[in-house]
Amino acid sequence: MKEFAVIGNPIEHSKSPEIHMAFAAQFDIELRYSKILVDKGAFNVAASEFFECGTGANVTLPFKEDALQFADVLSERAQLAGAVNTLSKKEGLIIGDNTDGIGLVRDIRDNYGQSFLGKKILIIGAGGATRGVLLPIATEKPQLITIVNRTYKKAEQLAAQFTDYAALSVESFESLESPFDIIINATSASLSGQTLPLNEKVFTFESFAYDMMYGATPTLFMQQSTQRGGRCADGLGMLVEQAAQSFEIWHGVKPCSQPVIRSIRDQLS
Ligand code: NDP
């Protein structure tokens, strides 16, 4: 039976085994999927041990950059993301990919019916999550991607790396005052229950706000959008869609995400 795993620290909370087993059941594929808790600094040893018999691994915090170094071959999106969340062993080589960005795009575009084509996109945050989603969003041909970040310089540095892929601009929270079509919160502010200092004009009743964080109740960011009459969603679908893309890489078939998203949503409430 083929072996898969998710590697991280902490790892107990991970829903990846449940998601992958649910996908496998859709195709009657038999597999084993375990959680591997690894001490910081010990990623290479753990990953090498796993891949003695293993076929594929998901990698989560804080090891996505270690996984980038560990892989023998990288996809373009993993290189640009500067992080790997999916490792596969093929013909003796370890292939590194990053499915977070396509997971976000598929959730917003396919599950919520929001096209990026020709739209004005605002991404809040300039950390690993933003870096991972810029290329997949650029591929959808938006009119403009604007990055805003608490630390302005980080947003500038990030934007400079993607100028070949999309029209990009950088703003400060203070300078933001026009509306956007899609507003994505890629900061960790929701984790600590902090409100972002966003001008309310960025949201309209026609805009769509997406918080990469997810939970049982709407985040403060989602509430900011709702107050302006806009639609919103959290990042649970992104989690399931990035797993679906990993599953497709490993098994060559595209699973149906909707029932899995619903089942995990039910467990949250
Ligand atoms: P990083 O630590 O790399 O970056 C955090 C970002 O949040 C930085 O831009 C930081 O700004 C900003 N930030 C933190 N607190 C505040 C605040 N109070 N006000 C304004 N900005 C703030 O984290 P990641 O990029 O890896 O992750 C960001 C979020 O995305 C997390 O909540 C994570 O859970 C989520 N995520 C969800 C996924 C999913 O599948 N649903 C997948 C990946 C990530 P500064 O630069 O100024 O410090």
PDB file of C-alpha atoms and ligand atoms in Angstrom:
ATOM      1  CA  MET A   1       0.000   0.000   0.000  1.00  0.00           C
ATOM      2  CA  LYS A   2       1.359   3.459  -0.898  1.00  0.00           C
ATOM      3  CA  GLU A   3       2.457   5.654   2.008  1.00  0.00           C
ATOM      4  CA  PHE A   4       1.718   9.367   2.356  1.00  0.00           C
ATOM      5  CA  ALA A   5       2.176  11.797   5.229  1.00  0.00           C
ATOM      6  CA  VAL A   6       1.983  15.370   6.399  1.00  0.00           C
ATOM      7  CA  ILE A   7       5.100  16.713   8.111  1.00  0.00           C
ATOM      8  CA  GLY A   8       4.975  19.687  10.471  1.00  0.00           C
ATOM      9  CA  ASN A   9       5.275  21.044  13.994  1.00  0.00           C
ATOM     10  CA  PRO A  10       2.703  21.212  15.516  1.00  0.00           C
ATOM     11  CA  ILE A  11       0.865  18.541  13.549  1.00  0.00           C
ATOM     12  CA  GLU A  12      -1.845  17.150  15.818  1.00  0.00           C
ATOM     13  CA  HIS A  13      -4.439  19.652  14.502  1.00  0.00           C
ATOM     14  CA  SER A  14      -3.805  18.731  10.834  1.00  0.00           C
ATOM     15  CA  LYS A  15      -6.856  17.731   8.813  1.00  0.00           C
ATOM     16  CA  SER A  16      -4.764  16.465   5.878  1.00  0.00           C
ATOM     17  CA  PRO A  17      -5.088  12.733   6.726  1.00  0.00           C
ATOM     18  CA  GLU A  18      -8.869  13.025   6.926  1.00  0.00           C
ATOM     19  CA  ILE A  19      -9.048  14.996   3.674  1.00  0.00           C
ATOM     20  CA  HIS A  20      -6.802  12.606   1.739  1.00  0.00           C
ATOM     21  CA  MET A  21      -8.587   9.501   3.058  1.00  0.00           C
ATOM     22  CA  ALA A  22     -11.922  11.039   1.991  1.00  0.00           C
ATOM     23  CA  PHE A  23     -10.539  11.721  -1.505  1.00  0.00           C
ATOM     24  CA  ALA A  24      -9.102   8.184  -1.703  1.00  0.00           C
ATOM     25  CA  ALA A  25     -12.517   6.730  -0.829  1.00  0.00           C
ATOM     26  CA  GLN A  26     -14.008   8.533  -3.859  1.00  0.00           C
ATOM     27  CA  PHE A  27     -11.809   6.369  -6.138  1.00  0.00           C
ATOM     28  CA  ASP A  28     -11.474   3.205  -4.001  1.00  0.00           C
ATOM     29  CA  ILE A  29      -7.752   3.938  -3.732  1.00  0.00           C
ATOM     30  CA  GLU A  30      -6.059   2.229  -0.800  1.00  0.00           C
ATOM     31  CA  LEU A  31      -3.374   4.299   0.878  1.00  0.00           C
ATOM     32  CA  ARG A  32      -1.877   5.078   4.243  1.00  0.00           C
ATOM     33  CA  TYR A  33      -1.618   8.752   5.302  1.00  0.00           C
ATOM     34  CA  SER A  34       0.058   9.609   8.618  1.00  0.00           C
ATOM     35  CA  LYS A  35       1.054  12.704  10.589  1.00  0.00           C
ATOM     36  CA  ILE A  36       4.772  13.130  11.261  1.00  0.00           C
ATOM     37  CA  LEU A  37       5.808  15.499  14.049  1.00  0.00           C
ATOM     38  CA  VAL A  38       9.355  16.718  13.462  1.00  0.00           C
ATOM     39  CA  ASP A  39      11.601  18.820  15.682  1.00  0.00           C
ATOM     40  CA  LYS A  40      12.852  22.067  14.195  1.00  0.00           C
ATOM     41  CA  GLY A  41      16.187  21.436  12.452  1.00  0.00           C
ATOM     42  CA  ALA A  42      15.355  17.757  11.862  1.00  0.00           C
ATOM     43  CA  PHE A  43      13.323  18.024   8.646  1.00  0.00           C
ATOM     44  CA  ASN A  44      15.882  16.483   6.277  1.00  0.00           C
ATOM     45  CA  VAL A  45      16.451  13.413   8.420  1.00  0.00           C
ATOM     46  CA  ALA A  46      12.712  12.848   8.878  1.00  0.00           C
ATOM     47  CA  ALA A  47      11.883  13.419   5.203  1.00  0.00           C
ATOM     48  CA  SER A  48      14.727  11.141   4.031  1.00  0.00           C
ATOM     49  CA  GLU A  49      13.488   8.382   6.362  1.00  0.00           C
ATOM     50  CA  PHE A  50       9.923   8.809   5.139  1.00  0.00           C
ATOM     51  CA  PHE A  51      10.890   8.664   1.470  1.00  0.00           C
ATOM     52  CA  GLU A  52      12.723   5.350   1.906  1.00  0.00           C
ATOM     53  CA  CYS A  53       9.257   3.817   1.407  1.00  0.00           C
ATOM     54  CA  GLY A  54       6.932   6.834   1.036  1.00  0.00           C
ATOM     55  CA  THR A  55       5.389   8.132  -2.197  1.00  0.00           C
ATOM     56  CA  GLY A  56       4.292  11.646  -1.253  1.00  0.00           C
ATOM     57  CA  ALA A  57       4.274  14.110   1.627  1.00  0.00           C
ATOM     58  CA  ASN A  58       2.552  17.356   2.401  1.00  0.00           C
ATOM     59  CA  VAL A  59       4.660  19.826   4.313  1.00  0.00           C
ATOM     60  CA  THR A  60       3.252  22.415   6.653  1.00  0.00           C
ATOM     61  CA  LEU A  61       4.599  25.057   9.051  1.00  0.00           C
ATOM     62  CA  PRO A  62       7.422  25.604   9.787  1.00  0.00           C
ATOM     63  CA  PHE A  63       9.088  23.372   7.191  1.00  0.00           C
ATOM     64  CA  LYS A  64       7.954  24.666   3.781  1.00  0.00           C
ATOM     65  CA  GLU A  65      11.330  26.330   3.148  1.00  0.00           C
ATOM     66  CA  ASP A  66      13.215  23.225   4.353  1.00  0.00           C
ATOM     67  CA  ALA A  67      11.162  21.211   1.865  1.00  0.00           C
ATOM     68  CA  LEU A  68      12.189  23.625  -0.894  1.00  0.00           C
ATOM     69  CA  GLN A  69      15.847  22.881  -0.126  1.00  0.00           C
ATOM     70  CA  PHE A  70      15.166  19.135   0.227  1.00  0.00           C
ATOM     71  CA  ALA A  71      13.600  18.690  -3.223  1.00  0.00           C
ATOM     72  CA  ASP A  72      15.789  17.668  -6.177  1.00  0.00           C
ATOM     73  CA  VAL A  73      13.474  19.327  -8.728  1.00  0.00           C
ATOM     74  CA  LEU A  74      11.084  22.257  -8.244  1.00  0.00           C
ATOM     75  CA  SER A  75       8.000  23.438 -10.113  1.00  0.00           C
ATOM     76  CA  GLU A  76       8.021  27.089 -11.224  1.00  0.00           C
ATOM     77  CA  ARG A  77       5.286  27.940  -8.735  1.00  0.00           C
ATOM     78  CA  ALA A  78       7.273  26.388  -5.869  1.00  0.00           C
ATOM     79  CA  GLN A  79      10.380  28.330  -6.890  1.00  0.00           C
ATOM     80  CA  LEU A  80       8.462  31.595  -7.004  1.00  0.00           C
ATOM     81  CA  ALA A  81       6.606  30.827  -3.785  1.00  0.00           C
ATOM     82  CA  GLY A  82       9.946  30.118  -2.108  1.00  0.00           C
ATOM     83  CA  ALA A  83       8.181  27.251  -0.369  1.00  0.00           C
ATOM     84  CA  VAL A  84       7.108  23.647  -0.982  1.00  0.00           C
ATOM     85  CA  ASN A  85       3.994  22.035   0.465  1.00  0.00           C
ATOM     86  CA  THR A  86       3.926  18.899  -1.720  1.00  0.00           C
ATOM     87  CA  LEU A  87       6.783  16.441  -2.159  1.00  0.00           C
ATOM     88  CA  SER A  88       6.583  13.455  -4.512  1.00  0.00           C
ATOM     89  CA  LYS A  89       9.069  10.680  -5.207  1.00  0.00           C
ATOM     90  CA  LYS A  90       9.329   9.848  -8.891  1.00  0.00           C
ATOM     91  CA  GLU A  91      12.040   7.676 -10.464  1.00  0.00           C
ATOM     92  CA  GLY A  92      14.262   8.196  -7.452  1.00  0.00           C
ATOM     93  CA  LEU A  93      13.976  11.990  -7.486  1.00  0.00           C
ATOM     94  CA  ILE A  94      12.104  14.175  -4.996  1.00  0.00           C
ATOM     95  CA  ILE A  95       9.871  16.689  -6.797  1.00  0.00           C
ATOM     96  CA  GLY A  96       8.785  19.808  -4.893  1.00  0.00           C
ATOM     97  CA  ASP A  97       5.594  21.686  -5.701  1.00  0.00           C
ATOM     98  CA  ASN A  98       3.401  24.291  -4.049  1.00  0.00           C
ATOM     99  CA  THR A  99      -0.372  23.843  -4.296  1.00  0.00           C
ATOM    100  CA  ASP A 100      -1.447  26.560  -1.813  1.00  0.00           C
ATOM    101  CA  GLY A 101      -1.943  29.210  -4.488  1.00  0.00           C
ATOM    102  CA  ILE A 102      -3.907  27.044  -6.888  1.00  0.00           C
ATOM    103  CA  GLY A 103      -5.968  25.919  -3.865  1.00  0.00           C
ATOM    104  CA  LEU A 104      -6.908  29.542  -3.181  1.00  0.00           C
ATOM    105  CA  VAL A 105      -7.682  30.250  -6.837  1.00  0.00           C
ATOM    106  CA  ARG A 106      -9.846  27.143  -7.220  1.00  0.00           C
ATOM    107  CA  ASP A 107     -11.800  27.946  -4.079  1.00  0.00           C
ATOM    108  CA  ILE A 108     -12.502  31.566  -5.031  1.00  0.00           C
ATOM    109  CA  ARG A 109     -13.035  30.914  -8.747  1.00  0.00           C
ATOM    110  CA  ASP A 110     -14.739  27.504  -8.818  1.00  0.00           C
ATOM    111  CA  ASN A 111     -16.460  27.190  -5.432  1.00  0.00           C
ATOM    112  CA  TYR A 112     -17.509  30.837  -5.070  1.00  0.00           C
ATOM    113  CA  GLY A 113     -17.811  31.664  -8.786  1.00  0.00           C
ATOM    114  CA  GLN A 114     -15.575  34.755  -8.600  1.00  0.00           C
ATOM    115  CA  SER A 115     -13.506  35.232 -11.741  1.00  0.00           C
ATOM    116  CA  PHE A 116     -10.177  37.065 -11.406  1.00  0.00           C
ATOM    117  CA  LEU A 117     -10.119  38.010 -15.092  1.00  0.00           C
ATOM    118  CA  GLY A 118      -9.786  41.780 -15.536  1.00  0.00           C
ATOM    119  CA  LYS A 119     -10.494  42.385 -11.825  1.00  0.00           C
ATOM    120  CA  LYS A 120      -8.801  44.602  -9.257  1.00  0.00           C
ATOM    121  CA  ILE A 121      -7.380  42.381  -6.529  1.00  0.00           C
ATOM    122  CA  LEU A 122      -6.189  43.532  -3.107  1.00  0.00           C
ATOM    123  CA  ILE A 123      -3.940  41.196  -1.109  1.00  0.00           C
ATOM    124  CA  ILE A 124      -3.305  42.139   2.497  1.00  0.00           C
ATOM    125  CA  GLY A 125      -0.048  40.767   3.908  1.00  0.00           C
ATOM    126  CA  ALA A 126       3.384  40.100   2.469  1.00  0.00           C
ATOM    127  CA  GLY A 127       4.397  36.880   4.198  1.00  0.00           C
ATOM    128  CA  GLY A 128       4.711  33.310   2.955  1.00  0.00           C
ATOM    129  CA  ALA A 129       1.013  32.937   2.173  1.00  0.00           C
ATOM    130  CA  THR A 130       0.967  35.988  -0.144  1.00  0.00           C
ATOM    131  CA  ARG A 131       4.151  34.905  -1.849  1.00  0.00           C
ATOM    132  CA  GLY A 132       2.623  31.479  -2.499  1.00  0.00           C
ATOM    133  CA  VAL A 133      -0.533  32.802  -4.160  1.00  0.00           C
ATOM    134  CA  LEU A 134       0.826  35.588  -6.389  1.00  0.00           C
ATOM    135  CA  LEU A 135       1.758  33.456  -9.424  1.00  0.00           C
ATOM    136  CA  PRO A 136      -1.491  31.413  -9.488  1.00  0.00           C
ATOM    137  CA  ILE A 137      -3.516  34.646  -9.183  1.00  0.00           C
ATOM    138  CA  ALA A 138      -1.412  36.349 -11.882  1.00  0.00           C
ATOM    139  CA  THR A 139      -2.131  33.365 -14.165  1.00  0.00           C
ATOM    140  CA  GLU A 140      -5.843  34.244 -13.937  1.00  0.00           C
ATOM    141  CA  LYS A 141      -5.087  37.607 -15.649  1.00  0.00           C
ATOM    142  CA  PRO A 142      -6.482  40.177 -13.230  1.00  0.00           C
ATOM    143  CA  GLN A 143      -6.296  43.854 -14.223  1.00  0.00           C
ATOM    144  CA  LEU A 144      -4.181  44.768 -11.178  1.00  0.00           C
ATOM    145  CA  ILE A 145      -2.896  43.134  -8.005  1.00  0.00           C
ATOM    146  CA  THR A 146      -2.332  45.566  -5.148  1.00  0.00           C
ATOM    147  CA  ILE A 147      -0.372  44.446  -2.086  1.00  0.00           C
ATOM    148  CA  VAL A 148      -0.752  46.225   1.240  1.00  0.00           C
ATOM    149  CA  ASN A 149       1.288  45.269   4.270  1.00  0.00           C
ATOM    150  CA  ARG A 150       1.923  46.623   7.766  1.00  0.00           C
ATOM    151  CA  THR A 151       5.643  46.603   6.955  1.00  0.00           C
ATOM    152  CA  TYR A 152       5.600  48.482   3.635  1.00  0.00           C
ATOM    153  CA  LYS A 153       9.108  47.477   2.570  1.00  0.00           C
ATOM    154  CA  LYS A 154       8.236  43.778   2.641  1.00  0.00           C
ATOM    155  CA  ALA A 155       5.362  44.400   0.231  1.00  0.00           C
ATOM    156  CA  GLU A 156       7.666  46.369  -2.077  1.00  0.00           C
ATOM    157  CA  GLN A 157      10.273  43.596  -2.076  1.00  0.00           C
ATOM    158  CA  LEU A 158       7.664  40.958  -2.799  1.00  0.00           C
ATOM    159  CA  ALA A 159       6.024  42.935  -5.612  1.00  0.00           C
ATOM    160  CA  ALA A 160       9.431  43.465  -7.254  1.00  0.00           C
ATOM    161  CA  GLN A 161       9.803  39.694  -7.652  1.00  0.00           C
ATOM    162  CA  PHE A 162       6.531  39.338  -9.573  1.00  0.00           C
ATOM    163  CA  THR A 163       6.592  42.301 -11.964  1.00  0.00           C
ATOM    164  CA  ASP A 164       7.157  39.953 -14.934  1.00  0.00           C
ATOM    165  CA  TYR A 165       3.920  38.102 -14.170  1.00  0.00           C
ATOM    166  CA  ALA A 166       1.257  40.741 -13.457  1.00  0.00           C
ATOM    167  CA  ALA A 167       0.516  44.441 -13.102  1.00  0.00           C
ATOM    168  CA  LEU A 168       1.294  45.078  -9.445  1.00  0.00           C
ATOM    169  CA  SER A 169       1.090  48.027  -7.107  1.00  0.00           C
ATOM    170  CA  VAL A 170       1.983  48.525  -3.455  1.00  0.00           C
ATOM    171  CA  GLU A 171       0.013  50.652  -1.010  1.00  0.00           C
ATOM    172  CA  SER A 172       0.114  51.461   2.678  1.00  0.00           C
ATOM    173  CA  PHE A 173      -3.003  51.025   4.813  1.00  0.00           C
ATOM    174  CA  GLU A 174      -3.225  54.836   4.978  1.00  0.00           C
ATOM    175  CA  SER A 175      -3.136  55.341   1.201  1.00  0.00           C
ATOM    176  CA  LEU A 176      -5.815  52.737   0.388  1.00  0.00           C
ATOM    177  CA  GLU A 177      -9.092  54.387  -0.416  1.00  0.00           C
ATOM    178  CA  SER A 178     -10.554  52.971  -3.615  1.00  0.00           C
ATOM    179  CA  PRO A 179     -12.734  49.859  -3.980  1.00  0.00           C
ATOM    180  CA  PHE A 180     -11.485  46.429  -5.064  1.00  0.00           C
ATOM    181  CA  ASP A 181     -13.314  43.492  -6.643  1.00  0.00           C
ATOM    182  CA  ILE A 182     -11.607  40.758  -4.626  1.00  0.00           C
ATOM    183  CA  ILE A 183      -9.953  41.423  -1.261  1.00  0.00           C
ATOM    184  CA  ILE A 184      -7.832  38.652   0.224  1.00  0.00           C
ATOM    185  CA  ASN A 185      -6.641  38.667   3.816  1.00  0.00           C
ATOM    186  CA  ALA A 186      -3.315  36.814   3.850  1.00  0.00           C
ATOM    187  CA  THR A 187      -2.174  38.203   7.200  1.00  0.00           C
ATOM    188  CA  SER A 188      -2.167  36.328  10.467  1.00  0.00           C
ATOM    189  CA  ALA A 189      -4.184  39.158  12.103  1.00  0.00           C
ATOM    190  CA  SER A 190      -7.331  37.007  12.288  1.00  0.00           C
ATOM    191  CA  LEU A 191      -5.426  34.360  14.260  1.00  0.00           C
ATOM    192  CA  SER A 192      -4.909  36.859  17.065  1.00  0.00           C
ATOM    193  CA  GLY A 193      -8.358  38.437  16.688  1.00  0.00           C
ATOM    194  CA  GLN A 194      -6.954  41.771  15.489  1.00  0.00           C
ATOM    195  CA  THR A 195      -8.859  44.148  13.222  1.00  0.00           C
ATOM    196  CA  LEU A 196      -7.007  45.351  10.130  1.00  0.00           C
ATOM    197  CA  PRO A 197      -6.827  49.147   9.725  1.00  0.00           C
ATOM    198  CA  LEU A 198      -8.581  49.016   6.345  1.00  0.00           C
ATOM    199  CA  ASN A 199     -10.409  51.979   4.868  1.00  0.00           C
ATOM    200  CA  GLU A 200     -14.031  50.822   4.590  1.00  0.00           C
ATOM    201  CA  LYS A 201     -14.104  52.101   0.988  1.00  0.00           C
ATOM    202  CA  VAL A 202     -12.101  49.074  -0.204  1.00  0.00           C
ATOM    203  CA  PHE A 203     -15.240  46.963   0.319  1.00  0.00           C
ATOM    204  CA  THR A 204     -18.454  47.505  -1.646  1.00  0.00           C
ATOM    205  CA  PHE A 205     -21.671  45.520  -1.957  1.00  0.00           C
ATOM    206  CA  GLU A 206     -20.182  44.043  -5.147  1.00  0.00           C
ATOM    207  CA  SER A 207     -16.829  43.015  -3.692  1.00  0.00           C
ATOM    208  CA  PHE A 208     -15.814  39.571  -2.508  1.00  0.00           C
ATOM    209  CA  ALA A 209     -13.650  39.262   0.613  1.00  0.00           C
ATOM    210  CA  TYR A 210     -11.670  36.113   1.380  1.00  0.00           C
ATOM    211  CA  ASP A 211      -9.887  35.379   4.656  1.00  0.00           C
ATOM    212  CA  MET A 212      -7.249  32.654   4.353  1.00  0.00           C
ATOM    213  CA  MET A 213      -7.923  31.776   7.971  1.00  0.00           C
ATOM    214  CA  TYR A 214     -10.976  29.658   8.751  1.00  0.00           C
ATOM    215  CA  GLY A 215     -13.019  28.839  11.801  1.00  0.00           C
ATOM    216  CA  ALA A 216     -16.455  28.176  13.217  1.00  0.00           C
ATOM    217  CA  THR A 217     -17.453  31.840  13.080  1.00  0.00           C
ATOM    218  CA  PRO A 218     -16.746  34.677  10.597  1.00  0.00           C
ATOM    219  CA  THR A 219     -13.460  36.480  11.251  1.00  0.00           C
ATOM    220  CA  LEU A 220     -13.313  40.211  12.025  1.00  0.00           C
ATOM    221  CA  PHE A 221     -12.091  40.780   8.463  1.00  0.00           C
ATOM    222  CA  MET A 222     -15.128  38.970   7.063  1.00  0.00           C
ATOM    223  CA  GLN A 223     -17.338  41.094   9.307  1.00  0.00           C
ATOM    224  CA  GLN A 224     -15.722  44.266   7.894  1.00  0.00           C
ATOM    225  CA  SER A 225     -16.841  43.164   4.418  1.00  0.00           C
ATOM    226  CA  THR A 226     -20.323  42.155   5.552  1.00  0.00           C
ATOM    227  CA  GLN A 227     -20.846  45.577   7.152  1.00  0.00           C
ATOM    228  CA  ARG A 228     -20.362  47.132   3.697  1.00  0.00           C
ATOM    229  CA  GLY A 229     -22.820  44.677   2.144  1.00  0.00           C
ATOM    230  CA  GLY A 230     -20.168  42.568   0.382  1.00  0.00           C
ATOM    231  CA  ARG A 231     -19.908  38.800   0.194  1.00  0.00           C
ATOM    232  CA  CYS A 232     -17.160  36.905   2.004  1.00  0.00           C
ATOM    233  CA  ALA A 233     -15.688  33.481   2.665  1.00  0.00           C
ATOM    234  CA  ASP A 234     -13.034  31.907   4.856  1.00  0.00           C
ATOM    235  CA  GLY A 235     -10.050  29.746   3.890  1.00  0.00           C
ATOM    236  CA  LEU A 236     -11.405  26.274   4.611  1.00  0.00           C
ATOM    237  CA  GLY A 237     -11.964  25.636   0.915  1.00  0.00           C
ATOM    238  CA  MET A 238      -8.377  26.697   0.180  1.00  0.00           C
ATOM    239  CA  LEU A 239      -7.152  24.040   2.596  1.00  0.00           C
ATOM    240  CA  VAL A 240      -9.220  21.330   0.927  1.00  0.00           C
ATOM    241  CA  GLU A 241      -8.442  22.519  -2.614  1.00  0.00           C
ATOM    242  CA  GLN A 242      -4.675  22.580  -2.030  1.00  0.00           C
ATOM    243  CA  ALA A 243      -5.012  18.998  -0.791  1.00  0.00           C
ATOM    244  CA  ALA A 244      -7.068  18.120  -3.882  1.00  0.00           C
ATOM    245  CA  GLN A 245      -4.283  19.412  -6.099  1.00  0.00           C
ATOM    246  CA  SER A 246      -1.687  17.381  -4.157  1.00  0.00           C
ATOM    247  CA  PHE A 247      -3.934  14.325  -4.508  1.00  0.00           C
ATOM    248  CA  GLU A 248      -4.130  14.891  -8.263  1.00  0.00           C
ATOM    249  CA  ILE A 249      -0.324  15.164  -8.487  1.00  0.00           C
ATOM    250  CA  TRP A 250       0.099  11.869  -6.630  1.00  0.00           C
ATOM    251  CA  HIS A 251      -2.791   9.816  -8.036  1.00  0.00           C
ATOM    252  CA  GLY A 252      -3.523  11.372 -11.434  1.00  0.00           C
ATOM    253  CA  VAL A 253      -7.236  11.865 -10.689  1.00  0.00           C
ATOM    254  CA  LYS A 254      -9.113  14.992  -9.610  1.00  0.00           C
ATOM    255  CA  PRO A 255     -11.179  14.462  -6.449  1.00  0.00           C
ATOM    256  CA  CYS A 256     -14.461  16.174  -5.701  1.00  0.00           C
ATOM    257  CA  SER A 257     -13.809  18.738  -2.976  1.00  0.00           C
ATOM    258  CA  GLN A 258     -17.330  19.924  -2.114  1.00  0.00           C
ATOM    259  CA  PRO A 259     -18.443  17.012   0.118  1.00  0.00           C
ATOM    260  CA  VAL A 260     -15.122  17.112   1.964  1.00  0.00           C
ATOM    261  CA  ILE A 261     -15.386  20.875   2.558  1.00  0.00           C
ATOM    262  CA  ARG A 262     -18.936  20.347   3.880  1.00  0.00           C
ATOM    263  CA  SER A 263     -17.909  17.528   6.174  1.00  0.00           C
ATOM    264  CA  ILE A 264     -15.041  19.517   7.735  1.00  0.00           C
ATOM    265  CA  ARG A 265     -17.251  22.614   7.998  1.00  0.00           C
ATOM    266  CA  ASP A 266     -19.774  20.560   9.980  1.00  0.00           C
ATOM    267  CA  GLN A 267     -17.075  19.519  12.429  1.00  0.00           C
ATOM    268  CA  LEU A 268     -16.056  23.152  13.034  1.00  0.00           C
ATOM    269  CA  SER A 269     -19.434  24.260  14.291  1.00  0.00           C
TER     270      SER A 269
HETATM  271  P1  NDP B   1       3.660  35.054   7.828  1.00  0.00           P
HETATM  272  O1  NDP B   1       4.045  35.020   9.263  1.00  0.00           O
HETATM  273  O2  NDP B   1       4.648  34.705   6.787  1.00  0.00           O
HETATM  274  O3  NDP B   1       3.133  36.545   7.479  1.00  0.00           O
HETATM  275  C1  NDP B   1       2.206  37.175   8.299  1.00  0.00           C
HETATM  276  C2  NDP B   1       1.697  38.447   7.629  1.00  0.00           C
HETATM  277  O4  NDP B   1       0.651  38.966   8.442  1.00  0.00           O
HETATM  278  C3  NDP B   1       2.749  39.544   7.476  1.00  0.00           C
HETATM  279  O5  NDP B   1       2.523  40.217   6.264  1.00  0.00           O
HETATM  280  C4  NDP B   1       2.445  40.446   8.684  1.00  0.00           C
HETATM  281  O6  NDP B   1       2.823  41.791   8.487  1.00  0.00           O
HETATM  282  C5  NDP B   1       0.948  40.352   8.730  1.00  0.00           C
HETATM  283  N1  NDP B   1       0.352  40.660  10.045  1.00  0.00           N
HETATM  284  C6  NDP B   1       0.405  39.924  11.176  1.00  0.00           C
HETATM  285  N2  NDP B   1      -0.314  40.510  12.158  1.00  0.00           N
HETATM  286  C7  NDP B   1      -0.829  41.657  11.629  1.00  0.00           C
HETATM  287  C8  NDP B   1      -1.659  42.696  12.138  1.00  0.00           C
HETATM  288  N3  NDP B   1      -2.092  42.688  13.393  1.00  0.00           N
HETATM  289  N4  NDP B   1      -1.985  43.714  11.307  1.00  0.00           N
HETATM  290  C9  NDP B   1      -1.567  43.737  10.023  1.00  0.00           C
HETATM  291  N5  NDP B   1      -0.775  42.781   9.487  1.00  0.00           N
HETATM  292  C10 NDP B   1      -0.410  41.754  10.272  1.00  0.00           C
HETATM  293  O7  NDP B   1       2.339  34.137   7.735  1.00  0.00           O
HETATM  294  P2  NDP B   1       1.787  33.382   6.433  1.00  0.00           P
HETATM  295  O8  NDP B   1       1.896  34.328   5.298  1.00  0.00           O
HETATM  296  O9  NDP B   1       2.423  32.057   6.331  1.00  0.00           O
HETATM  297  O10 NDP B   1       0.239  33.090   6.812  1.00  0.00           O
HETATM  298  C11 NDP B   1      -0.735  34.137   6.862  1.00  0.00           C
HETATM  299  C12 NDP B   1      -2.118  33.552   7.104  1.00  0.00           C
HETATM  300  O11 NDP B   1      -2.536  32.716   6.042  1.00  0.00           O
HETATM  301  C13 NDP B   1      -2.221  32.708   8.372  1.00  0.00           C
HETATM  302  O12 NDP B   1      -3.406  33.092   9.049  1.00  0.00           O
HETATM  303  C14 NDP B   1      -2.354  31.293   7.862  1.00  0.00           C
HETATM  304  O13 NDP B   1      -3.100  30.480   8.746  1.00  0.00           O
HETATM  305  C15 NDP B   1      -3.113  31.514   6.551  1.00  0.00           C
HETATM  306  N6  NDP B   1      -2.913  30.429   5.584  1.00  0.00           N
HETATM  307  C16 NDP B   1      -4.009  29.668   5.249  1.00  0.00           C
HETATM  308  C17 NDP B   1      -3.904  28.627   4.347  1.00  0.00           C
HETATM  309  C18 NDP B   1      -5.127  27.813   4.010  1.00  0.00           C
HETATM  310  O14 NDP B   1      -4.987  26.718   3.410  1.00  0.00           O
HETATM  311  N7  NDP B   1      -6.330  28.243   4.338  1.00  0.00           N
HETATM  312  C19 NDP B   1      -2.615  28.286   3.726  1.00  0.00           C
HETATM  313  C20 NDP B   1      -1.513  29.172   4.113  1.00  0.00           C
HETATM  314  C21 NDP B   1      -1.688  30.181   5.019  1.00  0.00           C
HETATM  315  P3  NDP B   1       4.332  42.284   8.763  1.00  0.00           P
HETATM  316  O15 NDP B   1       5.115  41.929   7.542  1.00  0.00           O
HETATM  317  O16 NDP B   1       4.199  43.742   8.957  1.00  0.00           O
HETATM  318  O17 NDP B   1       4.800  41.553   9.996  1.00  0.00           O
END
